[in-house]
JSON list of C-alpha atoms in Angstrom, two decimals:
[
{"chain": "A", "resi": 1, "resn": "GLN", "atom": "CA", "xyz": [119.20, 92.75, 109.95]},
{"chain": "A", "resi": 2, "resn": "VAL", "atom": "CA", "xyz": [121.48, 95.48, 109.18]},
{"chain": "A", "resi": 3, "resn": "GLN", "atom": "CA", "xyz": [124.26, 96.53, 112.33]},
{"chain": "A", "resi": 4, "resn": "LEU", "atom": "CA", "xyz": [125.52, 99.86, 112.04]},
{"chain": "A", "resi": 5, "resn": "VAL", "atom": "CA", "xyz": [128.49, 100.27, 114.36]},
{"chain": "A", "resi": 6, "resn": "GLU", "atom": "CA", "xyz": [130.19, 104.03, 115.18]},
{"chain": "A", "resi": 7, "resn": "SER", "atom": "CA", "xyz": [133.39, 104.68, 116.77]},
{"chain": "A", "resi": 8, "resn": "GLY", "atom": "CA", "xyz": [135.42, 107.42, 117.21]},
{"chain": "A", "resi": 9, "resn": "GLY", "atom": "CA", "xyz": [133.95, 109.37, 120.01]},
{"chain": "A", "resi": 10, "resn": "GLY", "atom": "CA", "xyz": [135.81, 110.56, 123.03]},
{"chain": "A", "resi": 11, "resn": "LEU", "atom": "CA", "xyz": [137.02, 113.70, 124.73]},
{"chain": "A", "resi": 12, "resn": "VAL", "atom": "CA", "xyz": [138.25, 116.42, 123.26]},
{"chain": "A", "resi": 13, "resn": "GLN", "atom": "CA", "xyz": [139.31, 120.36, 124.26]},
{"chain": "A", "resi": 14, "resn": "PRO", "atom": "CA", "xyz": [137.18, 123.01, 122.41]},
{"chain": "A", "resi": 15, "resn": "GLY", "atom": "CA", "xyz": [138.80, 123.85, 119.00]},
{"chain": "A", "resi": 16, "resn": "GLY", "atom": "CA", "xyz": [139.81, 120.36, 118.84]},
{"chain": "A", "resi": 17, "resn": "SER", "atom": "CA", "xyz": [138.96, 117.52, 116.09]},
{"chain": "A", "resi": 18, "resn": "LEU", "atom": "CA", "xyz": [137.21, 114.18, 116.23]},
{"chain": "A", "resi": 19, "resn": "LYS", "atom": "CA", "xyz": [136.86, 111.82, 113.15]},
{"chain": "A", "resi": 20, "resn": "LEU", "atom": "CA", "xyz": [133.86, 109.43, 113.44]},
{"chain": "A", "resi": 21, "resn": "SER", "atom": "CA", "xyz": [133.17, 106.03, 111.38]},
{"chain": "A", "resi": 22, "resn": "CYS", "atom": "CA", "xyz": [129.88, 104.36, 110.96]},
{"chain": "A", "resi": 23, "resn": "THR", "atom": "CA", "xyz": [130.52, 100.85, 109.38]},
{"chain": "A", "resi": 24, "resn": "ALA", "atom": "CA", "xyz": [127.96, 98.19, 108.20]},
{"chain": "A", "resi": 25, "resn": "SER", "atom": "CA", "xyz": [128.70, 94.94, 110.16]},
{"chain": "A", "resi": 26, "resn": "GLU", "atom": "CA", "xyz": [127.42, 92.50, 107.70]},
{"chain": "A", "resi": 27, "resn": "TYR", "atom": "CA", "xyz": [125.70, 93.80, 105.03]},
{"chain": "A", "resi": 28, "resn": "THR", "atom": "CA", "xyz": [126.63, 96.02, 101.95]},
{"chain": "A", "resi": 29, "resn": "LEU", "atom": "CA", "xyz": [126.01, 99.67, 103.19]},
{"chain": "A", "resi": 30, "resn": "ASP", "atom": "CA", "xyz": [124.19, 100.27, 99.90]},
{"chain": "A", "resi": 31, "resn": "TYR", "atom": "CA", "xyz": [121.51, 102.64, 101.16]},
{"chain": "A", "resi": 32, "resn": "ARG", "atom": "CA", "xyz": [120.25, 105.81, 99.45]},
{"chain": "A", "resi": 33, "resn": "ALA", "atom": "CA", "xyz": [121.22, 107.94, 102.50]},
{"chain": "A", "resi": 34, "resn": "VAL", "atom": "CA", "xyz": [123.44, 107.56, 105.47]},
{"chain": "A", "resi": 35, "resn": "GLY", "atom": "CA", "xyz": [123.11, 110.04, 108.16]},
{"chain": "A", "resi": 36, "resn": "TRP", "atom": "CA", "xyz": [124.47, 111.11, 111.56]},
{"chain": "A", "resi": 37, "resn": "PHE", "atom": "CA", "xyz": [122.24, 112.81, 114.47]},
{"chain": "A", "resi": 38, "resn": "ARG", "atom": "CA", "xyz": [123.01, 113.59, 117.91]},
{"chain": "A", "resi": 39, "resn": "GLN", "atom": "CA", "xyz": [121.31, 113.86, 121.15]},
{"chain": "A", "resi": 40, "resn": "ALA", "atom": "CA", "xyz": [122.17, 115.62, 124.30]},
{"chain": "A", "resi": 41, "resn": "PRO", "atom": "CA", "xyz": [120.79, 114.65, 127.66]},
{"chain": "A", "resi": 42, "resn": "GLY", "atom": "CA", "xyz": [117.35, 116.08, 128.09]},
{"chain": "A", "resi": 43, "resn": "LYS", "atom": "CA", "xyz": [117.21, 117.34, 124.30]},
{"chain": "A", "resi": 44, "resn": "GLU", "atom": "CA", "xyz": [115.82, 115.71, 121.05]},
{"chain": "A", "resi": 45, "resn": "ARG", "atom": "CA", "xyz": [117.81, 113.81, 118.41]},
{"chain": "A", "resi": 46, "resn": "GLU", "atom": "CA", "xyz": [118.64, 116.36, 115.95]},
{"chain": "A", "resi": 47, "resn": "PHE", "atom": "CA", "xyz": [120.12, 116.10, 112.44]},
{"chain": "A", "resi": 48, "resn": "VAL", "atom": "CA", "xyz": [123.81, 116.83, 111.95]},
{"chain": "A", "resi": 49, "resn": "ALA", "atom": "CA", "xyz": [124.55, 115.75, 108.52]},
{"chain": "A", "resi": 50, "resn": "THR", "atom": "CA", "xyz": [123.67, 113.15, 105.91]},
{"chain": "A", "resi": 51, "resn": "ILE", "atom": "CA", "xyz": [125.18, 111.85, 102.58]},
{"chain": "A", "resi": 52, "resn": "ARG", "atom": "CA", "xyz": [123.15, 110.12, 99.60]},
{"chain": "A", "resi": 53, "resn": "TRP", "atom": "CA", "xyz": [125.00, 106.99, 98.68]},
{"chain": "A", "resi": 54, "resn": "ASP", "atom": "CA", "xyz": [124.35, 107.47, 95.18]},
{"chain": "A", "resi": 55, "resn": "GLY", "atom": "CA", "xyz": [126.30, 110.53, 93.89]},
{"chain": "A", "resi": 56, "resn": "GLY", "atom": "CA", "xyz": [127.20, 111.40, 97.33]},
{"chain": "A", "resi": 57, "resn": "PHE", "atom": "CA", "xyz": [125.65, 114.93, 97.73]},
{"chain": "A", "resi": 58, "resn": "THR", "atom": "CA", "xyz": [125.77, 115.87, 101.26]},
{"chain": "A", "resi": 59, "resn": "TYR", "atom": "CA", "xyz": [123.51, 117.85, 103.35]},
{"chain": "A", "resi": 60, "resn": "TYR", "atom": "CA", "xyz": [124.07, 119.85, 106.90]},
{"chain": "A", "resi": 61, "resn": "SER", "atom": "CA", "xyz": [122.81, 121.34, 109.82]},
{"chain": "A", "resi": 62, "resn": "ASP", "atom": "CA", "xyz": [123.45, 125.11, 110.11]},
{"chain": "A", "resi": 63, "resn": "SER", "atom": "CA", "xyz": [125.00, 124.81, 113.23]},
{"chain": "A", "resi": 64, "resn": "VAL", "atom": "CA", "xyz": [127.77, 122.19, 112.08]},
{"chain": "A", "resi": 65, "resn": "LYS", "atom": "CA", "xyz": [128.12, 123.64, 108.44]},
{"chain": "A", "resi": 66, "resn": "GLY", "atom": "CA", "xyz": [131.86, 124.76, 107.63]},
{"chain": "A", "resi": 67, "resn": "ARG", "atom": "CA", "xyz": [133.15, 122.69, 110.71]},
{"chain": "A", "resi": 68, "resn": "PHE", "atom": "CA", "xyz": [131.93, 119.09, 109.99]},
{"chain": "A", "resi": 69, "resn": "THR", "atom": "CA", "xyz": [132.28, 117.04, 106.78]},
{"chain": "A", "resi": 70, "resn": "ILE", "atom": "CA", "xyz": [130.61, 113.90, 105.94]},
{"chain": "A", "resi": 71, "resn": "SER", "atom": "CA", "xyz": [132.11, 111.46, 103.43]},
{"chain": "A", "resi": 72, "resn": "ARG", "atom": "CA", "xyz": [131.58, 107.92, 102.50]},
{"chain": "A", "resi": 73, "resn": "ASP", "atom": "CA", "xyz": [134.03, 104.80, 101.45]},
{"chain": "A", "resi": 74, "resn": "ARG", "atom": "CA", "xyz": [132.13, 102.57, 99.45]},
{"chain": "A", "resi": 75, "resn": "ALA", "atom": "CA", "xyz": [134.60, 99.72, 99.22]},
{"chain": "A", "resi": 76, "resn": "LYS", "atom": "CA", "xyz": [135.05, 99.79, 102.79]},
{"chain": "A", "resi": 77, "resn": "ASN", "atom": "CA", "xyz": [131.10, 100.29, 103.62]},
{"chain": "A", "resi": 78, "resn": "THR", "atom": "CA", "xyz": [131.99, 102.98, 105.76]},
{"chain": "A", "resi": 79, "resn": "VAL", "atom": "CA", "xyz": [130.73, 106.85, 106.45]},
{"chain": "A", "resi": 80, "resn": "TYR", "atom": "CA", "xyz": [132.86, 108.99, 108.36]},
{"chain": "A", "resi": 81, "resn": "LEU", "atom": "CA", "xyz": [132.01, 112.52, 110.01]},
{"chain": "A", "resi": 82, "resn": "GLN", "atom": "CA", "xyz": [134.92, 114.73, 110.49]},
{"chain": "A", "resi": 83, "resn": "MET", "atom": "CA", "xyz": [134.57, 117.18, 112.94]},
{"chain": "A", "resi": 84, "resn": "ASN", "atom": "CA", "xyz": [136.59, 120.41, 113.35]},
{"chain": "A", "resi": 85, "resn": "ASN", "atom": "CA", "xyz": [136.78, 123.12, 115.79]},
{"chain": "A", "resi": 86, "resn": "LEU", "atom": "CA", "xyz": [134.48, 121.46, 118.09]},
{"chain": "A", "resi": 87, "resn": "GLN", "atom": "CA", "xyz": [132.84, 123.28, 120.47]},
{"chain": "A", "resi": 88, "resn": "PRO", "atom": "CA", "xyz": [131.05, 122.33, 124.14]},
{"chain": "A", "resi": 89, "resn": "GLU", "atom": "CA", "xyz": [127.77, 122.77, 122.72]},
{"chain": "A", "resi": 90, "resn": "ASP", "atom": "CA", "xyz": [128.72, 119.64, 120.33]},
{"chain": "A", "resi": 91, "resn": "THR", "atom": "CA", "xyz": [128.47, 117.62, 123.27]},
{"chain": "A", "resi": 92, "resn": "SER", "atom": "CA", "xyz": [126.26, 114.97, 122.48]},
{"chain": "A", "resi": 93, "resn": "ILE", "atom": "CA", "xyz": [125.75, 111.14, 121.81]},
{"chain": "A", "resi": 94, "resn": "TYR", "atom": "CA", "xyz": [126.36, 110.72, 117.82]},
{"chain": "A", "resi": 95, "resn": "TYR", "atom": "CA", "xyz": [124.42, 108.20, 116.29]},
{"chain": "A", "resi": 96, "resn": "CYS", "atom": "CA", "xyz": [124.68, 106.84, 112.42]},
{"chain": "A", "resi": 97, "resn": "ALA", "atom": "CA", "xyz": [121.42, 105.88, 110.83]},
{"chain": "A", "resi": 98, "resn": "ALA", "atom": "CA", "xyz": [120.68, 104.35, 107.38]},
{"chain": "A", "resi": 99, "resn": "ASP", "atom": "CA", "xyz": [117.35, 103.88, 105.41]},
{"chain": "A", "resi": 100, "resn": "PRO", "atom": "CA", "xyz": [117.00, 102.15, 101.76]},
{"chain": "A", "resi": 101, "resn": "SER", "atom": "CA", "xyz": [114.13, 104.22, 100.39]},
{"chain": "A", "resi": 102, "resn": "ILE", "atom": "CA", "xyz": [114.43, 107.64, 102.12]},
{"chain": "A", "resi": 103, "resn": "ILE", "atom": "CA", "xyz": [113.32, 110.66, 99.85]},
{"chain": "A", "resi": 104, "resn": "THR", "atom": "CA", "xyz": [115.37, 113.74, 99.73]},
{"chain": "A", "resi": 105, "resn": "SER", "atom": "CA", "xyz": [112.69, 115.87, 101.63]},
{"chain": "A", "resi": 106, "resn": "GLU", "atom": "CA", "xyz": [112.96, 113.46, 104.65]},
{"chain": "A", "resi": 107, "resn": "LEU", "atom": "CA", "xyz": [116.79, 113.45, 105.02]},
{"chain": "A", "resi": 108, "resn": "ARG", "atom": "CA", "xyz": [116.79, 115.56, 108.07]},
{"chain": "A", "resi": 109, "resn": "ASN", "atom": "CA", "xyz": [114.12, 113.62, 109.47]},
{"chain": "A", "resi": 110, "resn": "PRO", "atom": "CA", "xyz": [115.46, 111.13, 112.17]},
{"chain": "A", "resi": 111, "resn": "GLY", "atom": "CA", "xyz": [111.84, 109.23, 112.32]},
{"chain": "A", "resi": 112, "resn": "ALA", "atom": "CA", "xyz": [112.44, 108.63, 108.35]},
{"chain": "A", "resi": 113, "resn": "TYR", "atom": "CA", "xyz": [115.59, 106.28, 109.13]},
{"chain": "A", "resi": 114, "resn": "SER", "atom": "CA", "xyz": [114.95, 102.72, 109.38]},
{"chain": "A", "resi": 115, "resn": "TYR", "atom": "CA", "xyz": [118.46, 101.51, 110.74]},
{"chain": "A", "resi": 116, "resn": "TRP", "atom": "CA", "xyz": [120.29, 102.62, 113.60]},
{"chain": "A", "resi": 117, "resn": "GLY", "atom": "CA", "xyz": [123.88, 102.40, 115.42]},
{"chain": "A", "resi": 118, "resn": "GLN", "atom": "CA", "xyz": [124.35, 102.27, 119.11]},
{"chain": "A", "resi": 119, "resn": "GLY", "atom": "CA", "xyz": [125.87, 105.72, 119.17]},
{"chain": "A", "resi": 120, "resn": "THR", "atom": "CA", "xyz": [129.48, 106.96, 120.27]},
{"chain": "A", "resi": 121, "resn": "GLN", "atom": "CA", "xyz": [129.84, 109.76, 122.91]},
{"chain": "A", "resi": 122, "resn": "VAL", "atom": "CA", "xyz": [131.27, 113.01, 122.09]},
{"chain": "A", "resi": 123, "resn": "THR", "atom": "CA", "xyz": [132.46, 115.39, 125.01]},
{"chain": "A", "resi": 124, "resn": "VAL", "atom": "CA", "xyz": [133.84, 118.85, 124.22]},
{"chain": "A", "resi": 125, "resn": "SER", "atom": "CA", "xyz": [135.13, 120.11, 127.62]},
{"chain": "A", "resi": 126, "resn": "SER", "atom": "CA", "xyz": [138.37, 121.99, 128.69]}
]
């Protein structure tokens, strides 16, 4: 059973930065895609960014494009989400997800991912 472990969340002021990490605890993170999603209280889980493990192609939601950067370190089995210019509306629990066979058209669909981490809280407030 794959375990994904997120870290790096916390409290930051508007305009600040955080870097989230997602690491596979036991197995090689050799999946087709690894993505970040977020869910605020009372809202549905929404797509943030994802990266194709082969080739490193990246995809972003319009709300974070230009502010967030997703990257991978294959040697460390880790995916990162660098978040800059954070705003109060970015406050959410951020989840890492992975899937071994997801197709490109489903990369933004949380229901298409098989494995999930426990989430890490990001709070943007002054």
